Coordinates of C-alpha atoms in Angstrom, one line a residue:
M181 CA 12.9 42.1 146.4
T182 CA 14.8 44.9 144.8
H183 CA 18.1 46.3 146.2
P184 CA 19.2 49.9 146.8
R185 CA 20.1 51.6 143.5
Y186 CA 23.7 52.4 144.3
T187 CA 25.5 54.8 141.9
P188 CA 27.7 53.3 139.3
L189 CA 30.7 54.8 141.1
V190 CA 29.8 53.2 144.4
Q191 CA 29.3 49.8 142.7
T192 CA 33.0 49.9 141.5
L193 CA 34.5 50.8 144.9
P194 CA 35.9 48.2 147.4
A195 CA 34.3 48.0 150.8
A196 CA 37.5 48.9 152.6
V197 CA 39.0 51.6 154.9
P198 CA 42.6 52.9 154.7
F199 CA 43.6 51.6 158.1
V200 CA 42.9 48.5 160.1
G201 CA 42.2 49.8 163.6
P202 CA 44.0 48.5 166.7
E203 CA 40.6 47.5 168.1
T204 CA 40.0 45.3 165.1
Q205 CA 43.4 43.7 165.7
E206 CA 42.7 43.2 169.4
R207 CA 39.5 41.4 168.6
A208 CA 41.3 39.2 166.1
R209 CA 44.1 38.3 168.5
G210 CA 41.7 37.9 171.5
A211 CA 43.8 40.2 173.7
A212 CA 44.4 43.9 174.2
F213 CA 47.7 45.5 173.2
S214 CA 50.1 46.3 176.0
A215 CA 51.5 49.2 174.0
R216 CA 49.5 51.3 171.6
L217 CA 52.2 52.9 169.4
G218 CA 50.8 52.8 165.9
A219 CA 48.2 55.5 165.4
N220 CA 50.2 58.6 166.1
E221 CA 48.0 59.5 168.9
S222 CA 49.4 61.4 171.9
V223 CA 50.0 58.7 174.4
F224 CA 50.8 61.5 176.8
G225 CA 47.1 62.4 176.9
P226 CA 45.2 65.7 176.8
S227 CA 45.5 68.7 179.1
P228 CA 43.8 68.2 182.5
R229 CA 41.9 71.3 181.7
A230 CA 40.5 69.6 178.6
I231 CA 39.6 66.6 180.6
Q232 CA 37.7 68.8 183.0
A233 CA 36.0 70.6 180.2
I234 CA 34.8 67.2 178.8
A235 CA 33.4 66.3 182.2
D236 CA 31.7 69.7 182.6
A237 CA 30.2 69.5 179.2
A238 CA 28.9 66.0 179.6
S239 CA 25.6 67.0 181.2
D240 CA 24.9 69.2 178.2
A241 CA 25.5 66.5 175.7
W242 CA 21.8 66.4 175.0
M243 CA 22.2 69.6 173.1
Y244 CA 23.7 69.9 169.6
G245 CA 27.0 71.7 169.2
D246 CA 27.1 75.3 168.0
P247 CA 26.9 74.9 164.2
E248 CA 29.1 78.0 163.7
V249 CA 31.7 76.7 166.2
H250 CA 31.9 80.4 167.1
D251 CA 33.8 80.2 170.4
L252 CA 36.5 77.8 169.1
R253 CA 36.9 79.7 165.8
S254 CA 37.3 82.9 167.7
A255 CA 39.9 81.4 170.0
L256 CA 41.8 79.9 167.1
A257 CA 41.7 83.3 165.4
G258 CA 43.3 84.9 168.4
H259 CA 45.8 82.2 168.8
H260 CA 47.0 82.5 165.2
G261 CA 46.5 86.2 164.7
I262 CA 44.0 85.9 161.9
A263 CA 40.3 86.4 161.4
P264 CA 37.6 83.9 162.2
E265 CA 36.6 84.1 158.6
N266 CA 39.9 82.4 157.7
I267 CA 38.9 79.3 159.7
V268 CA 36.7 76.2 159.1
V269 CA 36.4 73.6 161.8
G270 CA 35.4 70.0 161.2
E271 CA 35.6 66.4 162.2
G272 CA 39.3 66.1 162.2
I273 CA 41.5 66.7 159.2
D274 CA 40.1 63.5 157.7
G275 CA 36.6 65.0 157.7
L276 CA 37.8 68.3 156.2
L277 CA 39.7 66.5 153.5
G278 CA 36.4 64.8 152.6
Y279 CA 34.7 68.2 152.3
L280 CA 37.6 69.6 150.3
V281 CA 37.4 66.8 147.8
R282 CA 33.6 67.2 147.6
L283 CA 34.1 70.9 146.8
L284 CA 36.6 70.4 144.0
V285 CA 36.6 66.9 142.6
G286 CA 34.0 65.3 140.2
E287 CA 34.2 62.1 138.3
G288 CA 37.3 62.0 136.1
D289 CA 39.0 65.1 137.6
A290 CA 42.7 64.8 138.1
V291 CA 44.3 64.9 141.6
V292 CA 48.0 64.6 142.5
T293 CA 49.6 63.1 145.6
S294 CA 52.7 61.1 146.5
D295 CA 52.8 57.4 146.2
G296 CA 52.7 56.2 149.8
A297 CA 51.4 59.4 151.3
Y298 CA 48.5 59.6 153.7
P299 CA 45.9 57.1 152.3
T300 CA 42.7 58.6 153.7
F301 CA 43.1 61.5 151.2
N302 CA 43.1 58.9 148.4
Y303 CA 40.1 57.2 149.9
H304 CA 38.1 60.5 149.6
V305 CA 39.3 61.2 146.0
Q306 CA 38.3 57.7 144.9
G307 CA 34.9 58.1 146.7
F308 CA 34.1 61.1 144.6
G309 CA 35.3 59.6 141.3
G310 CA 38.5 61.5 141.0
V311 CA 41.6 60.1 139.2
L312 CA 44.7 59.9 141.3
Y313 CA 48.1 60.6 139.8
K314 CA 51.0 59.7 142.1
V315 CA 54.6 60.7 142.1
P316 CA 57.3 58.9 144.0
Y317 CA 59.1 60.1 147.1
R318 CA 62.5 61.6 146.6
G319 CA 64.6 59.8 149.2
D320 CA 62.3 59.7 152.2
H321 CA 60.7 63.1 151.4
E322 CA 57.7 64.0 149.4
D323 CA 58.8 65.8 146.2
P324 CA 57.2 69.3 145.8
D325 CA 58.8 69.9 142.4
A326 CA 57.5 66.6 141.0
L327 CA 54.0 67.2 142.5
V328 CA 53.7 70.6 140.8
A329 CA 55.1 69.3 137.5
K330 CA 52.6 66.4 137.5
A331 CA 49.7 68.7 138.4
A332 CA 50.6 70.9 135.4
E333 CA 50.9 67.8 133.1
V334 CA 47.5 66.4 134.0
D335 CA 45.6 69.7 134.7
A336 CA 45.0 68.6 138.3
K337 CA 42.4 70.4 140.3
L338 CA 44.1 69.5 143.6
I339 CA 47.5 68.6 145.0
Y340 CA 48.0 67.0 148.5
I341 CA 51.2 67.3 150.5
A342 CA 51.9 66.8 154.2
N343 CA 54.7 68.8 155.9
P344 CA 55.9 67.3 158.1
D345 CA 55.2 64.0 156.3
N346 CA 53.3 61.0 157.4
P347 CA 54.4 58.1 157.3
M348 CA 58.1 59.1 157.1
G349 CA 58.3 61.9 159.6
S350 CA 60.5 63.9 157.2
W351 CA 60.0 67.6 156.4
H352 CA 60.8 70.5 154.1
E353 CA 61.8 73.9 155.2
A354 CA 59.3 76.7 154.9
G355 CA 61.0 78.3 151.9
T356 CA 60.5 75.1 149.9
I357 CA 56.8 75.1 150.6
E358 CA 56.5 78.8 149.8
R359 CA 58.1 78.1 146.4
M360 CA 55.7 75.3 145.8
I361 CA 52.8 77.6 146.4
A362 CA 54.3 80.2 144.1
Q363 CA 54.6 77.6 141.3
L364 CA 51.0 76.2 141.6
P365 CA 49.5 75.7 138.2
E366 CA 46.6 78.0 137.4
G367 CA 43.3 76.7 138.8
C368 CA 45.0 74.1 141.0
V369 CA 44.4 74.0 144.8
L370 CA 47.1 73.0 147.3
A371 CA 46.0 71.0 150.3
L372 CA 48.8 71.5 152.8
D373 CA 48.4 69.0 155.7
E374 CA 50.2 70.5 158.8
A375 CA 48.9 67.9 161.3
Y376 CA 52.3 67.9 163.0
A377 CA 52.9 71.6 163.0
D378 CA 53.1 71.7 166.8
T379 CA 56.1 69.3 167.0
T380 CA 58.3 70.8 164.3
P381 CA 61.6 72.7 164.7
A382 CA 61.7 76.4 163.8
G383 CA 61.7 77.2 160.1
V384 CA 59.5 74.4 159.0
I385 CA 56.0 76.0 159.0
P386 CA 55.6 79.0 156.7
P387 CA 54.0 82.1 158.1
L388 CA 50.2 82.2 157.9
D389 CA 49.8 84.2 154.8
L390 CA 46.2 83.3 153.9
S391 CA 45.9 85.7 150.9
H392 CA 46.4 83.0 148.3
P393 CA 42.9 81.9 147.0
R394 CA 43.9 78.3 146.3
V395 CA 45.8 77.2 149.3
I396 CA 44.3 75.6 152.4
R397 CA 46.3 74.5 155.4
F398 CA 45.1 71.9 157.9
R399 CA 45.8 71.6 161.6
T400 CA 44.4 69.2 164.3
F401 CA 43.8 68.7 167.9
S402 CA 44.5 64.9 167.5
K403 CA 48.3 64.9 167.8
A404 CA 50.1 67.1 170.3
Y405 CA 46.9 68.3 171.9
G406 CA 46.0 64.7 172.7
L407 CA 42.3 64.8 171.6
A408 CA 42.2 62.2 168.8
G409 CA 39.1 60.7 170.2
M410 CA 37.3 64.1 169.9
R411 CA 37.9 64.4 166.2
V412 CA 38.6 68.2 165.9
G413 CA 40.5 69.6 163.0
Y414 CA 40.5 72.9 161.2
G415 CA 41.5 74.5 157.9
L416 CA 43.1 77.9 157.4
A417 CA 42.4 79.6 154.1
H418 CA 41.3 82.8 152.2
P419 CA 37.8 83.8 153.4
D420 CA 36.2 83.0 150.0
F421 CA 37.5 79.5 150.3
I422 CA 36.1 79.1 153.8
T423 CA 32.7 80.4 152.6
A424 CA 32.7 77.6 150.0
F425 CA 33.1 75.0 152.8
N426 CA 30.1 76.5 154.5
K427 CA 28.0 75.5 151.5
I428 CA 28.5 71.8 152.0
R429 CA 30.0 71.0 155.4
N430 CA 28.0 69.1 158.1
H431 CA 27.0 72.0 160.3
F432 CA 26.2 69.8 163.2
G433 CA 29.2 67.5 162.7
L434 CA 31.2 68.8 165.6
G435 CA 29.6 67.9 168.9
R436 CA 29.3 70.2 172.0
V437 CA 31.7 68.1 174.1
A438 CA 34.3 68.1 171.4
Q439 CA 34.1 71.9 171.0
A440 CA 34.5 72.4 174.7
A441 CA 37.5 70.0 174.9
A442 CA 39.3 71.7 172.0
L443 CA 38.7 75.2 173.5
A444 CA 40.1 74.2 176.8
A445 CA 43.1 72.4 175.2
L446 CA 43.9 75.5 173.1
A447 CA 43.8 77.6 176.3
D448 CA 46.4 75.5 178.0
Q449 CA 49.6 76.3 176.0
D450 CA 51.8 75.4 179.0
Y451 CA 50.6 71.8 178.8
L452 CA 51.1 71.8 175.1
S453 CA 54.7 73.0 175.5
K454 CA 55.3 70.2 178.1
T455 CA 53.9 67.6 175.8
V456 CA 56.0 68.8 172.8
A457 CA 59.1 68.5 175.1
D458 CA 58.0 65.0 176.1
I459 CA 57.6 64.1 172.5
A460 CA 61.1 65.3 171.7
L461 CA 62.5 63.1 174.5
A462 CA 60.5 60.1 173.3
R463 CA 61.9 60.6 169.8
D464 CA 65.4 60.4 171.2
R465 CA 64.5 57.3 173.2
I466 CA 62.9 55.5 170.2
G467 CA 66.1 56.3 168.3
E468 CA 68.2 54.8 171.0
I469 CA 66.1 51.6 171.0
A470 CA 66.4 51.3 167.3
R471 CA 70.1 51.8 167.2
A472 CA 70.6 49.3 170.1
N473 CA 69.0 46.7 167.8
G474 CA 71.1 47.5 164.7
L475 CA 68.3 49.6 163.1
T476 CA 68.3 53.1 161.7
P477 CA 65.9 55.7 163.1
L478 CA 65.0 58.4 160.5
P479 CA 65.0 62.1 161.4
S480 CA 61.5 63.1 162.6
A481 CA 59.6 66.4 163.1
T482 CA 56.5 64.6 164.2
N483 CA 55.2 62.6 167.2
F484 CA 56.5 59.3 165.8
V485 CA 59.7 57.9 164.6
T486 CA 60.0 55.9 161.4
I487 CA 62.6 53.1 161.8
D488 CA 64.5 51.6 158.8
C489 CA 64.6 47.9 159.4
G490 CA 67.5 47.5 157.0
R491 CA 66.0 45.1 154.5
D492 CA 62.9 45.0 152.2
G493 CA 59.2 45.3 152.9
D494 CA 58.7 41.6 153.5
F495 CA 61.1 41.7 156.4
A496 CA 59.6 44.9 157.9
R497 CA 56.1 43.3 157.6
A498 CA 57.4 40.2 159.5
V499 CA 58.9 42.5 162.2
L500 CA 55.6 44.3 162.5
A501 CA 53.7 41.0 162.7
Q502 CA 56.0 39.7 165.4
L503 CA 55.5 43.0 167.4
V504 CA 51.7 42.8 167.0
A505 CA 51.7 39.1 168.1
G506 CA 53.7 40.3 171.2
G507 CA 51.2 42.9 172.1
I508 CA 52.8 46.0 170.6
F509 CA 50.7 47.9 168.2
V510 CA 52.7 49.6 165.5
R511 CA 52.2 50.4 161.8
M512 CA 54.4 50.8 158.7
P513 CA 54.4 52.6 155.4
F514 CA 52.4 50.8 152.7
T515 CA 54.5 51.5 149.6
S516 CA 58.0 50.4 148.5
P517 CA 60.7 51.5 149.2
Q518 CA 59.3 53.2 152.3
D519 CA 57.8 49.9 153.4
R520 CA 61.2 48.8 154.5
C521 CA 60.4 50.7 157.7
I522 CA 58.1 50.5 160.8
R523 CA 56.6 53.5 162.4
V524 CA 56.5 54.0 166.2
S525 CA 54.5 56.7 168.1
C526 CA 56.1 58.7 170.9
A527 CA 55.0 57.7 174.4
P528 CA 56.1 57.8 178.0
D529 CA 59.0 55.6 179.1
P530 CA 56.9 52.7 180.6
V531 CA 55.2 52.2 177.2
L532 CA 58.5 52.5 175.4
D533 CA 60.0 50.0 177.8
A534 CA 57.5 47.5 176.5
F535 CA 58.6 48.3 172.9
A536 CA 62.3 48.0 173.9
E537 CA 61.7 44.6 175.3
A538 CA 59.6 43.3 172.4
L539 CA 61.8 44.6 169.5
P540 CA 64.7 42.2 169.8
K541 CA 62.4 39.3 170.0
A542 CA 60.4 40.5 167.0
L543 CA 63.6 40.9 165.0
K544 CA 64.8 37.4 165.9
G545 CA 61.4 36.0 165.0
A546 CA 61.3 37.8 161.6
A547 CA 64.8 36.7 160.8
G548 CA 63.9 33.1 161.6

């Protein structure tokens, strides 16, 4: 019996995903986590209005979602003061990154990212046969100058940078990002991942100038809005760039219930403001827990705090393993020297209490 005739590229790829999900770990350990603090979800949950919208839309789940995502795009346009033609909506930023790579990257095309940055982007590039060129972080920040220089050196079609950054929580001021845009090599696209835009201090996110034909900025409902399970993200770009997405995106990829949930969440800015304030308090609390155990919390503009465990990656991995064994789901950066850290999502006090109780035990177990 013959087998499927996979492409030569697919035959070279590993059967792996960038992240091991908490559900996979729960099945392996035979027990649920008592604190889910590793996926940068909003443990504070979505707006009650979004929950009600999900319930109201449930009876209509037999219908496909609007393939133009008209109502949500119109609401986002009003929210940001731009035109609907500047917006593409998709299945989270992850899905949109996949479409972006499909638009631009063929086998052998050069793509530039930071070594240790968000791995799902790399997964898409490899899946379409692109060649990844990586530059190191500078301190605990992605390095815009090095990214642009490498792109010019290898004639890259695409650069990826997140601001604020995942996994470190660090950020660049808006002026730095604007200079990076001005220095883009000819023909190179900048993918600016702004998943944590809602949790940043003033002066981090540049104004929404969407006139540049080779810049796309990504936002999401998965973080501060608390709708990670709905998978709703959107891109902001020049109308011609958005038109290109409409040539290849999955037009029925965003379901009716997800569209309704995001629309209701966007309308409840009071709840978003409360959540952002709760996130800020939780960042402070995580920092206090880290310092009480002799560790160093890194400054964060996101909904998580990256904690320097003070040694090398092996020690941080041992700390993480001890936390997981104790029922606390956290993650850590994958690449040295950032892998000296663990990363803890913001959450209400009762959840952070469980982390505070488990951390000294994990440190003792890792040291032993």
